Structure formats: structure tokens, C-alpha cells
Amino acid sequence: MVDSAIVEAWKKAPRVNLFASFFETTASGLGGMPDLGKPVPDFDLLSHDLDCMTFWGTQQTLWGHFDAHYFASIPYRLEEECRLGSAIFSFAQKAWTRNGRIATIYTLGAGAGTLARTLAALGDGLVKSINCSPTNGNRVSFFANQGSPHASFYLGPFFELDDLRYETDKTLQPFRDGYDVLLEDTTFQMYGRDRENQTGFIAPRIRENGVLIQVQKLRHPDAGTYLKREIQKDGAFKAKYFSANQIIEKKREVLDTMVDFQVDLETSRSALRSYFRYSVVTWNSGNFYTIVSSNSHQAICDLITTMIKPAIAPEFCYELLPYVLLDDEHSPLPSDWTWRAPKSAAVKAGP
């Protein structure tokens, strides 16, 4: 259990104070929207994979206001969500088959919960999902286009979902026994740098054969390298969707403050080591990373080998993937990782 003084510090964090107005305006569609175009996935990068395309077919119908802003802000994050979402769905199906119970998924701080709603819709009763956000505009978007009765929403920050809340809140009853998949989406960096306690707060909620997935923006030990990647992100990607004034305004309003709460990859590794046997980086885009962690050898292998190769322009990826952060010497991860081959529909040439 995290000390109450730490929770009190989280209550004073920028996400629920300084940034509250920005997120409410953006989630309500009143500002922050890309003014030059709406992002769509590059299907060539996704190898026209049928599972990724199926995920996208449902996901695109469930977007809230915040999605356009989010996917236009992080290079190739939309392709990564299709890749990751389809892998999570496959993993959830395996969990349901193996355990004979509904798979549970929690997306922590993921806007209007579009990923969670998509997975619940695809699961059609085999998956129950929940998303939390302290922003009412995200709640409105969630219920305006819920997508599935098996998708739930909690209005509030992640640290309100403590043991007492799970025990007394009837809407949380399906999730009291934990989660097969817990995804933290660029949220911790808005509450502070204490990844040890942040991770410690959520880790007990992950089932024995479950996984933690984190999408994080990380500092680089070399400030110049970090800045170079930011310039690349803004100039070669965000400029396709946002005007120069929009990019400058967001940097002034949010990003300059968030830098203070970002940590580097080694700090993330150290925090994860306290709670997990395995951690693997499965995606990198500039200063952004996807990290999968678990205490189950089978679970982490099941999820990662269900992913197709990273769907990203190579000049944005700076890591050789997959990259093992943590391993168990007594039951090590395979040294010959291979991504899943794409399930592409062959197009026959004409006569």
C-alpha cells in the first residue's frame, strides 16, 4: 500500500491542477484539435495485417474528441495502437480460453478509453474493460459512443482506485480479482517522477499471468539527443497535422512542465525490477517507448510474439527491438525473438 503522504502529493500534481483546463478543453473538442488534417494509419507500415485492420475498423468508429489530438501528437502512435490493440485482443482471447473466465483490461489515463471500448466491442462478452480519467470531457465522449455494455469508465485519477474503492464500489466488482492487461498510457509523467511508488500502486492489480503495458515518454541521458528527437517529432510529423502556432502553444502550456516529471529508461527499469521478473521494450518512436512487463514467462511471450513488427518509419526508431530490459536468469526469455508474420490478404493480379 502506498503511503498516504505520497497520494496527497499526487493530488497536487499538474494533471489534476495546472493541466486540468487544457485536458478538459481538448477532451470536449473545444480546442487542441489538429487544424491541418486528421491522422489515419499507414496500412503499408502495418503490412495490411488483417488483425490490425480489424482492430482499426472498430476503433475508428469509437473515437472521442481527444483521439485526433493524441494520435496527431506522437509519431506513428496510431499504427502502434492498431498493432498493440490487436495483440492485446489476441492475448485476452487466450486468457479467456485458458482460464474459462472473462478477460479483464484496464487502460489507465487513456483519454476517452477508445482502446478499452474497442477491445470490449471486439470481445463481445469475452472481455470486460475499464478506463479511468479525471477529465469529465473524456467521460462524456466515452458514454456518447460507448461501443459495448462491457466497457466501463471511472471518472477520477488512477490513485483513487485503491483497495477500499474496489471493495465498496459495485461498478468495480468485475475487476476486484485483478486484470489480465493493465495499460498505463503516458500518465505517470503528469503526476511526478516517483516511478517506484506509482508502479507499486498498480502492480498488485495485475493477475499472476497478466501483463503491464506502458507507453512512456522518456528522458534521454544526453539532453541534446532528447531535443533532436523532439525537433524531429514536431517538424517531420506534428507539422502535418498542427499549425506552427498550435505546436508552440502546446509546448508552452503542457510539454515544458512535463519534461520535469519524465524519467529515463534506466529509472523505469529500476522501478519495474521491484515488481516484475520480465520487461521488454517493444516499440520506440523518438522519445516515446512501449514497455511490456510481467512475472509470467508464458504471458509476456504470448503477448509479444502476437505482435507484428513495429509499424514505424525507420528514421523515427532508435532502438533495436525487441529490447529486453529485465530477465530471469533461471527462466530466461528467448534470445531469438521473432515478430508475428502479418496476416495479409493476397491481391491477385489480373489476367
GROMACS .gro file of N, CA and C in nm, residues 48 50 343-349:
model
   27
   48HIS      N    1  -0.069  -0.431  -4.405
   48HIS     CA    2  -0.209  -0.465  -4.433
   48HIS      C    3  -0.253  -0.589  -4.354
   50LEU      N    4  -0.442  -0.834  -4.130
   50LEU     CA    5  -0.586  -0.845  -4.111
   50LEU      C    6  -0.629  -0.818  -3.967
  343LYS      N    7  -0.085  -1.121  -4.128
  343LYS     CA    8  -0.192  -1.198  -4.194
  343LYS      C    9  -0.251  -1.108  -4.302
  344SER      N   10  -0.189  -1.109  -4.416
  344SER     CA   11  -0.231  -1.018  -4.523
  344SER      C   12  -0.308  -1.093  -4.628
  345ALA      N   13  -0.411  -1.026  -4.678
  345ALA     CA   14  -0.490  -1.084  -4.788
  345ALA      C   15  -0.414  -1.062  -4.917
  346ALA      N   16  -0.381  -1.169  -4.985
  346ALA     CA   17  -0.306  -1.157  -5.111
  346ALA      C   18  -0.397  -1.099  -5.220
  347VAL      N   19  -0.341  -1.006  -5.294
  347VAL     CA   20  -0.417  -0.945  -5.404
  347VAL      C   21  -0.365  -1.005  -5.534
  348LYS      N   22  -0.451  -1.074  -5.605
  348LYS     CA   23  -0.410  -1.140  -5.728
  348LYS      C   24  -0.412  -1.041  -5.845
  349ALA      N   25  -0.311  -1.053  -5.926
  349ALA     CA   26  -0.305  -0.968  -6.045
  349ALA      C   27  -0.408  -1.013  -6.146
   0.00000   0.00000   0.00000
